[in-house]
Coordinates of C-alpha atoms and ligand atoms in Angstrom, one line a residue:
M57 CA 0.1 0.1 0.0
K58 CA 0.8 3.4 -0.1
I59 CA 0.1 5.0 3.0
S60 CA 0.1 8.9 4.5
M61 CA 1.1 9.5 7.8
V62 CA -0.3 13.6 8.2
S63 CA 1.3 14.8 12.6
E64 CA 1.1 18.0 12.1
H65 CA 3.4 18.8 15.7
A66 CA 5.0 15.3 16.1
S67 CA 7.8 14.8 13.2
P68 CA 9.4 11.4 14.0
L69 CA 12.7 13.5 13.5
A70 CA 12.0 15.1 16.9
A71 CA 14.2 15.0 20.1
L72 CA 11.8 13.6 22.3
G73 CA 10.6 15.1 26.2
G74 CA 9.9 18.3 25.2
V75 CA 6.5 20.2 26.1
D76 CA 5.5 18.7 22.7
A77 CA 7.7 15.8 21.7
G78 CA 6.4 12.0 23.4
G79 CA 4.4 9.3 22.8
Q80 CA 2.8 10.5 19.4
N81 CA 6.5 11.3 17.6
V82 CA 7.0 7.5 19.0
H83 CA 4.0 5.8 17.3
V84 CA 4.1 7.3 14.1
A85 CA 8.3 7.0 13.7
A86 CA 7.9 3.0 14.7
L87 CA 5.1 2.5 13.1
S88 CA 5.8 4.3 10.0
V89 CA 9.3 2.3 10.4
A90 CA 7.4 -1.3 10.4
L91 CA 4.8 -0.6 7.5
A92 CA 8.2 0.5 5.6
A93 CA 9.5 -2.9 6.8
R94 CA 6.5 -5.1 5.9
G95 CA 6.3 -4.0 2.1
H96 CA 4.5 -0.8 2.3
T97 CA 5.5 2.7 0.7
V98 CA 5.0 5.8 3.8
Q99 CA 5.4 9.5 3.8
V100 CA 4.8 10.8 6.8
Y101 CA 3.5 15.0 7.0
T102 CA 4.8 16.8 9.3
R103 CA 5.2 20.9 9.7
R104 CA 8.4 22.3 9.3
D105 CA 9.5 23.7 12.7
D106 CA 12.6 24.9 11.2
P107 CA 13.4 27.2 8.3
G108 CA 17.0 24.4 7.8
L109 CA 14.9 21.5 7.0
P110 CA 14.7 19.5 4.4
D111 CA 12.1 19.2 2.2
R112 CA 12.5 15.2 2.4
V113 CA 14.7 13.1 4.3
Q114 CA 14.9 8.9 3.3
V115 CA 14.5 7.7 6.8
Q116 CA 14.8 3.7 5.1
D117 CA 13.8 2.3 2.5
G118 CA 9.8 2.9 1.8
L119 CA 10.6 5.5 4.1
E120 CA 9.8 9.4 3.7
V121 CA 9.3 12.1 6.1
V122 CA 8.0 15.3 4.1
H123 CA 8.5 19.1 5.6
V124 CA 5.7 21.1 4.7
T125 CA 5.4 24.9 4.7
A126 CA 2.7 25.7 7.0
G127 CA 2.9 28.3 9.4
P128 CA 6.2 29.7 10.5
A129 CA 8.7 27.8 10.1
L130 CA 9.3 27.6 14.2
P131 CA 8.3 26.1 17.2
L132 CA 5.1 26.9 18.1
P133 CA 2.9 25.2 20.2
K134 CA 0.8 22.4 19.6
D135 CA -2.5 24.6 20.5
D136 CA -1.4 27.4 18.0
L137 CA -1.1 25.6 14.5
L138 CA -5.3 25.7 14.3
P139 CA -4.7 28.4 11.6
Y140 CA -1.9 26.3 9.6
M141 CA -4.2 23.3 8.8
G142 CA -5.7 24.8 5.9
Q143 CA -1.7 25.3 4.3
L144 CA -1.0 21.8 5.5
A145 CA -3.5 19.4 3.9
G146 CA -3.0 22.2 0.7
G147 CA 0.3 20.7 0.5
V148 CA 0.1 17.0 1.3
L149 CA -2.2 16.9 -2.1
A150 CA 0.0 19.2 -3.4
D151 CA 2.6 16.1 -2.5
W152 CA 0.6 13.4 -4.0
G153 CA 0.5 15.5 -7.1
T154 CA -1.3 12.8 -9.2
E155 CA -0.4 10.0 -7.3
P156 CA -2.8 9.9 -4.1
P157 CA -1.9 6.9 -1.2
D158 CA -4.2 4.2 -0.9
V159 CA -5.0 5.6 2.4
V160 CA -3.9 8.5 4.8
H161 CA -4.2 7.6 8.7
S162 CA -3.5 11.1 10.5
H163 CA -2.9 11.4 13.9
F164 CA -4.6 13.8 16.3
W165 CA -6.8 15.8 16.0
M166 CA -6.2 18.8 13.5
S167 CA -4.5 16.1 11.6
G168 CA -7.3 14.9 11.2
L169 CA -8.7 18.3 9.5
A170 CA -5.8 18.5 7.6
A171 CA -5.9 14.9 6.4
L172 CA -9.7 14.9 6.0
E173 CA -9.4 18.4 3.5
A174 CA -6.7 16.4 1.8
A175 CA -8.6 13.3 0.8
G176 CA -12.1 15.1 0.0
K177 CA -9.8 17.2 -2.7
A178 CA -7.9 14.4 -4.3
P179 CA -9.4 12.8 -7.8
E180 CA -10.7 10.1 -7.0
G181 CA -11.1 10.8 -2.4
V182 CA -8.6 9.0 0.0
P183 CA -9.8 6.7 3.0
V184 CA -8.9 8.1 6.1
V185 CA -8.3 6.1 9.0
H186 CA -7.5 8.7 12.0
T187 CA -5.7 8.3 15.2
F188 CA -6.6 10.4 18.2
H189 CA -3.3 10.4 20.9
A190 CA -5.3 12.2 23.3
L191 CA -9.1 14.1 23.3
G192 CA -9.8 17.2 24.1
T193 CA -12.9 15.8 26.3
V194 CA -10.8 13.7 28.4
K195 CA -8.4 16.6 29.0
K196 CA -11.1 19.5 29.6
R197 CA -11.9 17.4 32.1
H198 CA -9.3 17.3 33.9
Q199 CA -7.2 19.9 33.3
G200 CA -10.7 22.5 33.2
C201 CA -9.7 26.0 33.1
D202 CA -6.1 25.0 31.9
D203 CA -6.6 23.6 28.8
T204 CA -4.9 25.5 26.0
S205 CA -6.9 24.0 23.6
P206 CA -8.3 25.7 20.7
P207 CA -12.4 26.0 21.9
E208 CA -12.6 25.0 18.0
R209 CA -11.5 21.7 19.1
A210 CA -14.8 21.4 20.7
W211 CA -16.3 20.6 18.1
L212 CA -13.5 19.9 15.2
E213 CA -12.5 17.0 16.7
P214 CA -15.8 14.9 17.5
S215 CA -15.9 16.4 13.5
V216 CA -12.7 14.2 12.6
G217 CA -14.4 11.1 14.8
R218 CA -16.4 11.1 12.6
R219 CA -16.2 11.8 9.4
A220 CA -12.6 9.2 9.6
D221 CA -13.7 6.5 7.4
R222 CA -12.2 4.7 10.8
V223 CA -10.3 5.5 14.4
L224 CA -7.7 3.5 15.6
A225 CA -8.3 3.8 20.0
T226 CA -4.9 2.8 20.9
C227 CA -6.4 1.3 24.2
S228 CA -9.6 -0.1 25.6
D229 CA -11.2 2.8 27.8
E230 CA -11.1 5.4 24.8
V231 CA -13.3 3.0 23.2
F232 CA -15.9 4.5 25.3
E233 CA -14.7 8.0 25.0
L234 CA -15.1 8.2 20.8
K235 CA -17.6 6.7 21.3
A236 CA -19.7 9.0 24.1
I237 CA -18.5 11.8 22.0
G238 CA -20.5 10.3 18.3
V239 CA -18.4 7.9 17.4
P240 CA -19.8 5.2 15.4
G241 CA -18.7 2.4 17.5
N242 CA -18.5 -0.1 13.5
R243 CA -16.5 2.4 12.9
I244 CA -13.3 1.9 15.4
S245 CA -10.7 -0.1 15.6
I246 CA -8.6 -1.1 18.7
A247 CA -4.6 -1.0 17.1
P248 CA -2.6 0.5 20.8
C249 CA 0.9 1.6 20.6
G250 CA 3.7 -0.5 20.5
V251 CA 7.7 -0.6 21.9
D252 CA 10.6 -1.7 20.2
V253 CA 11.0 -5.2 21.8
S254 CA 15.3 -5.0 21.6
L255 CA 15.6 -2.1 21.5
F256 CA 14.2 -2.4 25.5
A257 CA 14.9 -5.4 26.6
P258 CA 15.6 -7.0 29.8
G259 CA 19.7 -7.8 29.1
G260 CA 22.0 -4.5 28.7
P261 CA 24.2 -2.0 30.9
A262 CA 21.5 -0.3 33.4
E263 CA 23.5 3.2 34.4
P264 CA 25.2 3.6 38.1
R265 CA 22.7 4.4 40.6
G266 CA 23.7 7.1 44.1
R267 CA 21.8 4.8 46.4
R268 CA 20.7 1.8 48.0
Y269 CA 16.6 1.7 45.9
R270 CA 16.0 3.7 43.3
I271 CA 12.8 4.8 41.1
A272 CA 12.2 6.6 38.4
A273 CA 9.8 8.6 36.5
V274 CA 10.0 9.4 32.4
G275 CA 8.1 12.0 30.5
R276 CA 7.2 15.5 28.8
L277 CA 7.3 17.4 32.2
V278 CA 3.8 18.1 32.5
P279 CA 1.9 18.7 35.4
R280 CA -0.7 16.3 34.1
K281 CA 2.1 13.4 34.3
G282 CA 1.8 13.4 37.6
V283 CA 5.4 13.7 38.6
D284 CA 4.2 16.1 42.2
L285 CA 3.0 12.3 43.3
A286 CA 6.0 10.4 42.6
I287 CA 8.0 13.7 45.5
R288 CA 4.9 12.8 48.0
A289 CA 5.4 8.9 48.1
L290 CA 8.8 9.4 48.3
A291 CA 9.0 11.8 51.3
L292 CA 6.0 8.9 52.7
L293 CA 8.4 6.2 52.3
R294 CA 11.1 8.5 54.1
D295 CA 9.0 8.9 57.0
E296 CA 7.9 5.1 56.7
G297 CA 11.5 4.5 57.8
L298 CA 12.5 3.4 53.7
A299 CA 15.3 6.3 53.3
D300 CA 17.6 5.1 50.9
V301 CA 16.0 5.4 48.3
E302 CA 16.4 8.4 45.5
L303 CA 14.2 9.2 42.9
L304 CA 15.0 10.1 39.3
I305 CA 12.9 13.1 36.9
V306 CA 13.9 12.4 33.2
G307 CA 12.2 14.5 30.9
G308 CA 11.9 18.1 29.4
S309 CA 15.0 20.5 28.4
S310 CA 17.9 18.6 27.0
D311 CA 19.9 21.9 28.9
S312 CA 20.8 22.8 32.5
A313 CA 18.9 26.7 31.5
G314 CA 16.4 25.3 29.7
L315 CA 15.6 22.8 32.7
E316 CA 16.0 25.7 35.3
S317 CA 13.8 28.4 33.8
D318 CA 10.6 25.5 33.6
P319 CA 8.1 26.1 35.1
E320 CA 6.7 22.5 36.1
A321 CA 11.0 22.1 37.0
R322 CA 11.4 24.4 39.2
R323 CA 7.9 24.0 41.0
L324 CA 8.8 20.1 41.6
L325 CA 12.0 20.7 43.4
A326 CA 9.8 23.1 45.1
L327 CA 7.9 20.8 47.0
A328 CA 10.7 18.3 47.3
R329 CA 12.0 20.7 49.1
S330 CA 9.5 21.4 51.1
L331 CA 8.7 18.0 52.3
G332 CA 12.7 17.6 52.6
V333 CA 14.0 15.2 50.1
A334 CA 15.6 17.6 47.7
D335 CA 18.4 15.8 48.3
R336 CA 17.4 12.2 46.8
V337 CA 15.7 13.9 44.0
L338 CA 17.0 13.9 40.5
L339 CA 16.1 15.6 37.3
R340 CA 17.8 14.8 34.7
G341 CA 16.6 16.4 31.5
Q342 CA 15.8 15.3 28.4
V343 CA 17.7 11.4 27.6
P344 CA 17.8 10.5 24.2
R345 CA 16.3 7.5 23.5
E346 CA 19.0 4.9 22.7
Q347 CA 20.6 5.7 26.5
M348 CA 17.1 5.6 27.2
P349 CA 16.4 1.3 28.5
A350 CA 20.0 2.2 30.7
V351 CA 18.0 4.1 32.6
L352 CA 14.8 2.3 33.1
R353 CA 17.2 -0.8 33.9
S354 CA 18.7 1.5 36.2
A355 CA 15.7 1.6 38.4
D356 CA 13.8 -0.5 41.4
A357 CA 10.5 0.4 39.4
V358 CA 8.9 3.1 36.6
V359 CA 6.6 5.0 38.9
C360 CA 4.0 6.3 35.9
A361 CA 1.1 8.7 38.2
P362 CA -0.2 10.5 35.0
W363 CA -4.1 13.0 36.4
Y364 CA -5.2 10.6 33.1
E365 CA -2.6 8.3 30.5
P366 CA -4.8 8.5 26.3
F367 CA -2.0 5.3 26.3
G368 CA 1.6 6.1 28.3
I369 CA 4.7 4.3 27.0
V370 CA 6.8 4.5 29.0
P371 CA 5.3 1.7 31.3
L372 CA 5.7 -0.3 28.2
E373 CA 9.0 -0.2 28.2
A374 CA 9.5 -0.3 31.4
M375 CA 8.0 -3.9 31.1
A376 CA 9.7 -3.7 28.4
C377 CA 13.1 -3.9 29.8
A378 CA 11.9 -6.4 32.9
V379 CA 11.2 -3.4 35.7
P380 CA 7.8 -3.2 37.8
V381 CA 5.6 -0.3 36.4
V382 CA 3.2 1.6 39.1
A383 CA 0.7 2.9 37.5
A384 CA -1.5 4.8 38.0
A385 CA -5.2 2.7 36.9
V386 CA -6.4 5.7 33.8
G387 CA -6.5 4.9 30.1
G388 CA -3.9 3.1 29.0
L389 CA -2.2 1.8 31.8
I390 CA -5.6 -0.7 32.4
D391 CA -4.7 -2.2 29.3
T392 CA -0.9 -2.8 29.4
V393 CA 0.1 -3.1 33.4
V394 CA -1.8 -5.5 34.5
H395 CA -2.2 -5.9 37.7
G396 CA -0.4 -8.2 40.7
K397 CA 1.6 -9.8 37.8
T398 CA 3.7 -7.3 35.4
G399 CA 3.0 -4.6 37.5
L400 CA 0.8 -2.6 40.4
H401 CA -2.1 0.0 39.7
V402 CA -2.9 2.7 42.4
P403 CA -5.6 4.9 42.3
P404 CA -4.8 8.4 40.6
R405 CA -4.2 10.6 42.8
D406 CA -3.1 8.9 46.1
P407 CA 0.7 9.4 46.4
A408 CA -0.2 6.4 49.3
A409 CA -1.2 4.6 47.6
L410 CA 1.7 5.6 45.3
A411 CA 4.1 4.9 48.6
A412 CA 1.6 1.7 49.5
A413 CA 3.0 -0.5 46.3
L414 CA 6.5 0.8 45.8
S415 CA 7.2 0.5 49.4
E416 CA 5.7 -3.7 48.3
L417 CA 8.0 -3.4 45.8
L418 CA 11.3 -2.3 47.3
Q419 CA 11.2 -4.1 49.7
N420 CA 10.0 -7.7 48.3
P421 CA 12.9 -7.8 45.4
R422 CA 11.8 -11.1 44.3
Y423 CA 8.2 -10.2 44.0
A424 CA 9.2 -6.8 42.1
R425 CA 11.2 -9.3 39.5
R426 CA 8.3 -11.9 38.5
L427 CA 6.7 -8.4 37.5
G428 CA 9.7 -7.8 36.1
A429 CA 9.6 -10.6 33.7
A430 CA 5.7 -11.0 33.1
G431 CA 6.0 -8.0 32.1
R432 CA 8.8 -8.3 30.0
Q433 CA 6.7 -11.0 28.3
R434 CA 3.3 -9.3 27.7
A435 CA 5.5 -6.8 26.0
S436 CA 7.1 -8.8 23.0
A437 CA 4.0 -10.8 23.3
R438 CA 0.8 -7.8 22.3
Y439 CA 2.7 -4.9 22.1
S440 CA 6.1 -5.2 19.9
W441 CA 5.7 -2.5 16.4
D442 CA 5.3 -5.2 14.2
R443 CA 2.6 -6.5 15.9
V444 CA 0.6 -3.0 15.9
A445 CA 1.0 -2.7 12.5
L446 CA -0.2 -5.8 11.7
D447 CA -3.2 -4.2 13.9
T448 CA -2.9 -0.5 12.0
E449 CA -3.1 -2.9 8.8
K450 CA -6.4 -4.3 9.2
A451 CA -8.0 -1.3 9.7
Y452 CA -7.0 0.5 6.0
Q453 CA -8.0 -2.4 4.9
L454 CA -11.6 -1.9 6.5
A455 CA -11.2 1.0 6.0
L456 CA -10.0 0.3 1.7
G457 CA -13.2 -1.7 2.0
A458 CA -15.2 1.1 3.5
T459 CA -14.2 3.1 0.3
A460 CA -14.2 0.2 -2.4
R461 CA -11.0 1.7 -3.5
P462 CA -8.7 -1.8 -4.0
A463 CA -5.3 -0.8 -3.3
R464 CA -2.4 -0.3 -5.5
L465 CA 0.4 -2.7 -3.4
Q466 CA 0.7 -6.0 -1.7
P467 CA 3.6 -6.0 2.0
L468 CA 5.9 -8.0 -0.3
G469 CA 5.3 -11.5 0.5
G470 CA 2.2 -10.7 -1.0
K471 CA -0.1 -12.3 1.6
A472 CA -3.7 -10.8 0.4
L473 CA -4.5 -9.2 4.5
Ligands
UDP112 N1 10.6 10.5 26.6 C1 12.8 10.4 25.2 N2 13.7 10.9 26.5 C2 12.7 11.8 27.2 C3 11.6 11.9 28.1 C4 10.7 10.7 26.9 O1 13.0 9.7 25.0 O2 13.2 12.8 28.1 C5 10.7 9.7 25.4 C6 9.9 7.8 26.3 O3 10.8 6.9 26.4 C7 8.7 7.8 26.0 C8 7.6 9.0 24.7 O4 9.0 9.7 25.2 O5 8.6 6.4 24.3 C9 7.4 9.4 26.0 O6 5.7 8.3 25.2 P1 4.7 8.4 26.2 O7 3.3 8.1 25.3 O8 5.0 8.1 27.6 O9 4.0 10.1 26.7 P2 3.4 10.5 26.0 O10 4.7 12.1 25.8 O11 2.6 10.8 25.0 O12 1.8 12.0 26.4

């Protein structure tokens, strides 16, 4: 198949860990690689955010990233990008020329708008498959007036869900949310995010730690990731007598000046100081992807305590490294982490429950190792990108079937899907 991915803010080539660069970038990059490896031809269209970016970057055989000029060629917060979606659609359509793809797969609601516009203007139409990655209704529910999404999201996002030929939910919880915004159930498929199980593996180096126990929290430094809850849990562990524990926080800016001026980093450090645990909180900043496995392997447990989480790739990465996860039972974490088997679930926004779960793992290393080993098994069996690519292909076929356009190319090996 010839596949177009549209990912307006999340370039597969971007560094991860910044405010707007995380799981979606990983998802688009890894899924595209896996689809190209299966013999498809994939173009990823993303917004040019630097004037020096080349028009096209060939990533590997069958996979290229196309930078489309849509708005100023500068990094812009994703919540400011809506006015440029028409331009993005125009750039995508121009690049298709007389050879539109078999399917266009858009990521995040604004890319959905651009994809639908381009697909609708292509001579024979192109089926649109859409992954939301995050939903405005859920964000608003949890962030209230701190939500910086443009107000138009409230009606444009559901319209993307209703107009797309197929919508991919990344977890079962999202299916309910999608139905609640009016997406018909018979047009929803589940295709989760995946994990690179050869990069994220139990064998291999672990970086040294500074104390007897280490817990790690990894992700974009934004309040909804709940890293403050991990700091509170650390203080509770100390009160309980488990004092020789450090909390490694990964994410945020890549340089120390950026980290010092980051409001969330400052808030976290102030909290750690006020609770008397600043000496055991390590704020690392952004860590390149290749170093992430060694970081995860250095931890006795990885804490994922978001208020809500559309999917959450970090717990899968930890599981793939055989590190047990303590996770808030929200969103995708309900599917990925199996309580008492690959990690422990705790209620959201509950530092006492987090501390109790961590204490259980730190004091029972054999139990922790058992959970870690089962996590590795689950990650490899269910969440490899090859498997996700297969689920995604099935959804493409359903979308193609619904619009009755035959795919031009089958994957290598000639197997009909
Ligand atoms: N990540 C990274 N370096 C960092 C922080 C995060 O490589 O400094 C990666 C992390 O390993 C994961 C992704 O960014 O692959 C975050 O994805 P997740 O789905 O957990 O969160 P999101 O950013 O989508 O909310």
